[in-house]
PDB file of C-alpha atoms and ligand atoms in Angstrom:
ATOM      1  CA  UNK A 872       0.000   0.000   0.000  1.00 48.00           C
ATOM      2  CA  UNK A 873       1.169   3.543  -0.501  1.00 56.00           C
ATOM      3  CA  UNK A 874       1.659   6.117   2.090  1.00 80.00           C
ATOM      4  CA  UNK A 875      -1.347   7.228   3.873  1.00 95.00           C
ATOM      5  CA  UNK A 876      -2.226  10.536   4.346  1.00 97.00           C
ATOM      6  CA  UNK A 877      -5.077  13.039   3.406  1.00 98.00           C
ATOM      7  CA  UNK A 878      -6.600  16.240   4.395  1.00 98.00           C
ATOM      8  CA  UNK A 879      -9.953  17.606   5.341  1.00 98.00           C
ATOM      9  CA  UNK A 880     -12.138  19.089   2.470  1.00 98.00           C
ATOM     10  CA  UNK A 881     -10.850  22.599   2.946  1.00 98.00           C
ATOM     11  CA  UNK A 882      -7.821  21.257   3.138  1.00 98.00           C
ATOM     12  CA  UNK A 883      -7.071  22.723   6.922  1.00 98.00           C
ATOM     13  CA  UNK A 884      -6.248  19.903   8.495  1.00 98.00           C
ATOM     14  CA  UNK A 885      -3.960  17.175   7.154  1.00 98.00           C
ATOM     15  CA  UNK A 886      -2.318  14.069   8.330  1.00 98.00           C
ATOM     16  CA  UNK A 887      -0.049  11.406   7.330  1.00 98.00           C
ATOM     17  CA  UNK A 888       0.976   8.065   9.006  1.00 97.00           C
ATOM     18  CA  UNK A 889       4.698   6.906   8.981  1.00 97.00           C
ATOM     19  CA  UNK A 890       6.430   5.242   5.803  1.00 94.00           C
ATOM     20  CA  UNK A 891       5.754   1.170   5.619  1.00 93.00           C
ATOM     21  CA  UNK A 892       2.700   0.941   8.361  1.00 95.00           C
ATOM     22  CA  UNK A 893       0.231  -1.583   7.226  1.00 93.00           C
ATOM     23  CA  UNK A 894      -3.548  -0.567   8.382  1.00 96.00           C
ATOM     24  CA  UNK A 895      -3.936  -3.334  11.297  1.00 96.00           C
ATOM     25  CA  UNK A 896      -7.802  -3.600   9.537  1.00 96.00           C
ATOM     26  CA  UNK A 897     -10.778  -1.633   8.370  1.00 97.00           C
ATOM     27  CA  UNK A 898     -13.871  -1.896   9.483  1.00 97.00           C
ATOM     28  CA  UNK A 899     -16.728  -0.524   7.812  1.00 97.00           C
ATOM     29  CA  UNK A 900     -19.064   0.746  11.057  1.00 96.00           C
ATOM     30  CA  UNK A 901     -22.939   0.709  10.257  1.00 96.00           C
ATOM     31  CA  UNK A 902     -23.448   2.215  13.841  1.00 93.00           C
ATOM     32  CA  UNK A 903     -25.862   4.946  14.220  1.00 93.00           C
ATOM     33  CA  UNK A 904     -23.414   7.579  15.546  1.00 92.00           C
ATOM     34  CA  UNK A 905     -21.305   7.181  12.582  1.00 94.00           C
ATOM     35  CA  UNK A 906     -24.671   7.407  10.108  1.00 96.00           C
ATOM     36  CA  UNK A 907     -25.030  10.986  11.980  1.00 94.00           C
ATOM     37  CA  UNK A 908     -21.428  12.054  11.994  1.00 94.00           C
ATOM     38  CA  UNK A 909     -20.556  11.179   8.287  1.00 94.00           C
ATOM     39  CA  UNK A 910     -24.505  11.882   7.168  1.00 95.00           C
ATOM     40  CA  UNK A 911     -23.797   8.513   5.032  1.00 97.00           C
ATOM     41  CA  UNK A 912     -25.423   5.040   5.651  1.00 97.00           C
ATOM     42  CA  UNK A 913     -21.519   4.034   7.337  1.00 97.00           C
ATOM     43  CA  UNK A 914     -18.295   4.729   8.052  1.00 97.00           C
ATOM     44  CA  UNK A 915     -15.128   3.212   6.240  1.00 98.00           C
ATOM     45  CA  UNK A 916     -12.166   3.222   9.271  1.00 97.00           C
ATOM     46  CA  UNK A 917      -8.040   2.463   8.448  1.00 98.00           C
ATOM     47  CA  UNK A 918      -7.145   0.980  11.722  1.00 97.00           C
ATOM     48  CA  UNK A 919      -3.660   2.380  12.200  1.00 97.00           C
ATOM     49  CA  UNK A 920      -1.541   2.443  15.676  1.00 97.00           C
ATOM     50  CA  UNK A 921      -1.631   6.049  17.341  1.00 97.00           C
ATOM     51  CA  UNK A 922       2.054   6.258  17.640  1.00 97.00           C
ATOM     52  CA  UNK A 923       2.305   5.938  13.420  1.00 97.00           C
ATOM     53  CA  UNK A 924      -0.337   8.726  13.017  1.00 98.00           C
ATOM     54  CA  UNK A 925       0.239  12.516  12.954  1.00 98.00           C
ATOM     55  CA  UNK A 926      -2.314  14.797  12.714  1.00 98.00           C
ATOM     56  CA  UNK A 927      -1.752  18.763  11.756  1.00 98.00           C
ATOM     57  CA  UNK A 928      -3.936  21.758  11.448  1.00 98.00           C
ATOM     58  CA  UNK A 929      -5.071  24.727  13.704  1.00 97.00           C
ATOM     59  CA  UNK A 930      -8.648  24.067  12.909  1.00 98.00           C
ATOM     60  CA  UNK A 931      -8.686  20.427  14.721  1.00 98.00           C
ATOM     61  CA  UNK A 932     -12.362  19.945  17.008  1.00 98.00           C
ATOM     62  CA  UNK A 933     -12.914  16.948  18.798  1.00 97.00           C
ATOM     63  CA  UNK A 934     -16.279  15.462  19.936  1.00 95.00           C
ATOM     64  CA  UNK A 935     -16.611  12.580  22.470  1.00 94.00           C
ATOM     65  CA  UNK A 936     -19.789  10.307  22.276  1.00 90.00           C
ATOM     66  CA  UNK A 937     -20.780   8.024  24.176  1.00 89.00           C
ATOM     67  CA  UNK A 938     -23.561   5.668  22.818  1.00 78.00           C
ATOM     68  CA  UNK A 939     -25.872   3.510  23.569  1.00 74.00           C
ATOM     69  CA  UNK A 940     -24.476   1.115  21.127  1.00 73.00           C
ATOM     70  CA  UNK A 941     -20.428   1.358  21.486  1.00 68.00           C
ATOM     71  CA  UNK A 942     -20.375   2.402  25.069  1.00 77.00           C
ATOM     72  CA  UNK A 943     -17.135   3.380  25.864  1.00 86.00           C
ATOM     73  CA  UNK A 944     -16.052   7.049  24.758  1.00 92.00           C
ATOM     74  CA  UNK A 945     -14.827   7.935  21.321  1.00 93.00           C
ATOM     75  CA  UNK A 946     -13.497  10.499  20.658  1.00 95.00           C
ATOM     76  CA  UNK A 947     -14.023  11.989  17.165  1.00 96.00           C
ATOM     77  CA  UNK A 948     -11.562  14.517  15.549  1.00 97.00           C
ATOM     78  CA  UNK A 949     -12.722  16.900  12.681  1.00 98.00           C
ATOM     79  CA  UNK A 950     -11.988  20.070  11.063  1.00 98.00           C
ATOM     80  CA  UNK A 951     -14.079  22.938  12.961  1.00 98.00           C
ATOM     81  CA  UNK A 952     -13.690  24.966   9.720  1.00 98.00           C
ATOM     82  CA  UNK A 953     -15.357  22.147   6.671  1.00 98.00           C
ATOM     83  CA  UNK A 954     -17.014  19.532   9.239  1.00 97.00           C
ATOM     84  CA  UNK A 955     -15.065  16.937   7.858  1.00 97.00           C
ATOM     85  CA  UNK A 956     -14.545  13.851  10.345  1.00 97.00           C
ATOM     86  CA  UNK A 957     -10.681  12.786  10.407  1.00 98.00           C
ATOM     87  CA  UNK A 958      -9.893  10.324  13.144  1.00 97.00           C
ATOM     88  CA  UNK A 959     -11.928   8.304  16.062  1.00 96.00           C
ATOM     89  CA  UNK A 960      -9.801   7.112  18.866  1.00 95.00           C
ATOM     90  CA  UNK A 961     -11.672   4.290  20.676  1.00 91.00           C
ATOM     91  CA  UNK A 962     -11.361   4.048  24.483  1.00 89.00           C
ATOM     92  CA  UNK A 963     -11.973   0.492  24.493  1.00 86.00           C
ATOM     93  CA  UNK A 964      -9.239  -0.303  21.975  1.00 89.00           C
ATOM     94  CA  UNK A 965      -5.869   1.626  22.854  1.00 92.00           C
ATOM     95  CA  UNK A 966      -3.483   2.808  21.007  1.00 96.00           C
ATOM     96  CA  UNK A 967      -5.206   2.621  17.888  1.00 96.00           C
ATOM     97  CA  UNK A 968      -6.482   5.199  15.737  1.00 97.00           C
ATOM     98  CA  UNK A 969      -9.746   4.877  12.985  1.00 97.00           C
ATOM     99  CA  UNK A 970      -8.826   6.811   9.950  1.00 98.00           C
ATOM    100  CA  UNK A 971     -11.898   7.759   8.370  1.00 98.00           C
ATOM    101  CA  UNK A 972     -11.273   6.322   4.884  1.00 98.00           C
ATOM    102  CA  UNK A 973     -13.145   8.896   2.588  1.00 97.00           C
ATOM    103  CA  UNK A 974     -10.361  11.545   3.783  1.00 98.00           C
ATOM    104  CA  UNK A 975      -7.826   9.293   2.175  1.00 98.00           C
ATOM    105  CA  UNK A 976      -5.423  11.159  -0.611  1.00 97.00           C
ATOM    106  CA  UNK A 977      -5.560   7.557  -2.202  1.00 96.00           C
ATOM    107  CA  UNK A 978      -8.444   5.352  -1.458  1.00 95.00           C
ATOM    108  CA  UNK A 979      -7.279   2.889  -4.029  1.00 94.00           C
ATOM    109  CA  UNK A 980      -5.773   0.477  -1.111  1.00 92.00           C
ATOM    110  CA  UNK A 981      -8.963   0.492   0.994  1.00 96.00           C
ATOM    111  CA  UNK A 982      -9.987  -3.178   1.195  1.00 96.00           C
ATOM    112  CA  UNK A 983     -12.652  -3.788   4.334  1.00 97.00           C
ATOM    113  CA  UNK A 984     -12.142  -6.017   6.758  1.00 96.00           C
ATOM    114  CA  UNK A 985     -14.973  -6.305   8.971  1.00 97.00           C
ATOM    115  CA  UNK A 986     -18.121  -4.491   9.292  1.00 97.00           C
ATOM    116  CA  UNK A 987     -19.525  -3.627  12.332  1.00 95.00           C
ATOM    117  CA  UNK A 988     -23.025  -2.990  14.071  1.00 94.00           C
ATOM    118  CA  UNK A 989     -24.546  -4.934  11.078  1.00 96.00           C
ATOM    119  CA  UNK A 990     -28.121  -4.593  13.146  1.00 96.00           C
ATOM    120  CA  UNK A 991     -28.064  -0.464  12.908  1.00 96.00           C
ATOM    121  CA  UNK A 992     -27.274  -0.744   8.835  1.00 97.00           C
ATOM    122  CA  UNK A 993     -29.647   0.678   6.512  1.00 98.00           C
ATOM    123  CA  UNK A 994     -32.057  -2.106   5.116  1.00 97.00           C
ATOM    124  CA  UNK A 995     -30.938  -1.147   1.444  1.00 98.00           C
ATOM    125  CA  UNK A 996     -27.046  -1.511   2.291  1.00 97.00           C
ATOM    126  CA  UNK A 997     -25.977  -5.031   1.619  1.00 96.00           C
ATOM    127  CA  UNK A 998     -23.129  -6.303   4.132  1.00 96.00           C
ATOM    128  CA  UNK A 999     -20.276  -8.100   2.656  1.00 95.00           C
ATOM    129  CA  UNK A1000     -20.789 -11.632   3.772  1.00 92.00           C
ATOM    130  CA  UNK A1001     -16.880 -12.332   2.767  1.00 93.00           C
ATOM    131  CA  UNK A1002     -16.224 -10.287   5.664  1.00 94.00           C
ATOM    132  CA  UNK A1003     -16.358 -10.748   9.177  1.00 93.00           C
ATOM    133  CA  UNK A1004     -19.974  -9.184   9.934  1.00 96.00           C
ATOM    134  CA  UNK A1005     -20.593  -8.557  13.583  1.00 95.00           C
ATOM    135  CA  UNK A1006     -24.123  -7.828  14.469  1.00 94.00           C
ATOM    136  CA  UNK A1007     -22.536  -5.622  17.218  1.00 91.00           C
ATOM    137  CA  UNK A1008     -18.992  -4.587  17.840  1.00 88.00           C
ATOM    138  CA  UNK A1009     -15.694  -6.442  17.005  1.00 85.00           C
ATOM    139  CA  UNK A1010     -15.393  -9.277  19.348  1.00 80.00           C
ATOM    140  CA  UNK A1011     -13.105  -8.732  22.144  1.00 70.00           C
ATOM    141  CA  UNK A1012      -9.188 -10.784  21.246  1.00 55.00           C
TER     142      UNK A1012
HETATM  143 ZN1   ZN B1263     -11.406  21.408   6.804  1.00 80.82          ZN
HETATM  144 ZN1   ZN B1264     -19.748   3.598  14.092  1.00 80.82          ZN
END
């Protein structure tokens, strides 16, 4: 895979992850918080460790929910100046970071992994049964 990195729509806030890091997965989330945050039907998330990701921009915001449906606190970074979401850092999974993959420079490497909170998906999406589909979350390792 090439390097990842991208940028907010206005371009604002950027980001990159360090040279040879392999996304540890991505998991498409059909959770209901994510339908609201992204106003689409899911999220795509690179799974990357927190140490390999590096966020810039003075325009950074950062939302924590806690839902019904995940609940432990995530915390959600965007750009306060576009609305674009960047990152969600999971409390019950440390040290990771969930790259929201539509913010991607190059999308072309994005291959799911998982999805996620298949019971909150919109009836017309169809899960990829090739996948790991969790009616809930991931299942703890
Ligand atoms: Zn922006
Ligand atoms: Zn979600």
């Amino acid at each position: 895979m090439s390097t990842l990195e991208g940028h907010c729509l206005c371009g604002n806030v950027t980001y990159s992850v360090d040279d040879g890091t392999e996304p540890l997965m991505t998991v498409v989330c059909h959770c209901t918080v994510c339908q609201h945050q992204t106003g689409g039907p899911f999220s795509v998330n690179v799974v990357v460790p927190e140490t390999a990701f590096h966020l810039n921009g003075d325009t950074v915001g950062e939302y924590v929910t806690t839902s019904e449906e995940t609940q432990t606190p995530v915390q959600r970074k965007f750009c306060t100046t576009c609305g674009s979401p960047i990152v969600a850092i999971l409390h019950a999974m440390p040290g990771i970071v969930a790259i929201k993959a539509g913010t991607l420079s190059d999308t072309s490497g994005v291959q799911p992994t998982a999805e996620i909170w298949a019971r909150s998906k919109q009836p017309w999406v169809e899960t990829n049964d090739d996948l790991g589909v969790f009616a809930t979350g991931l299942p703890a390792s």
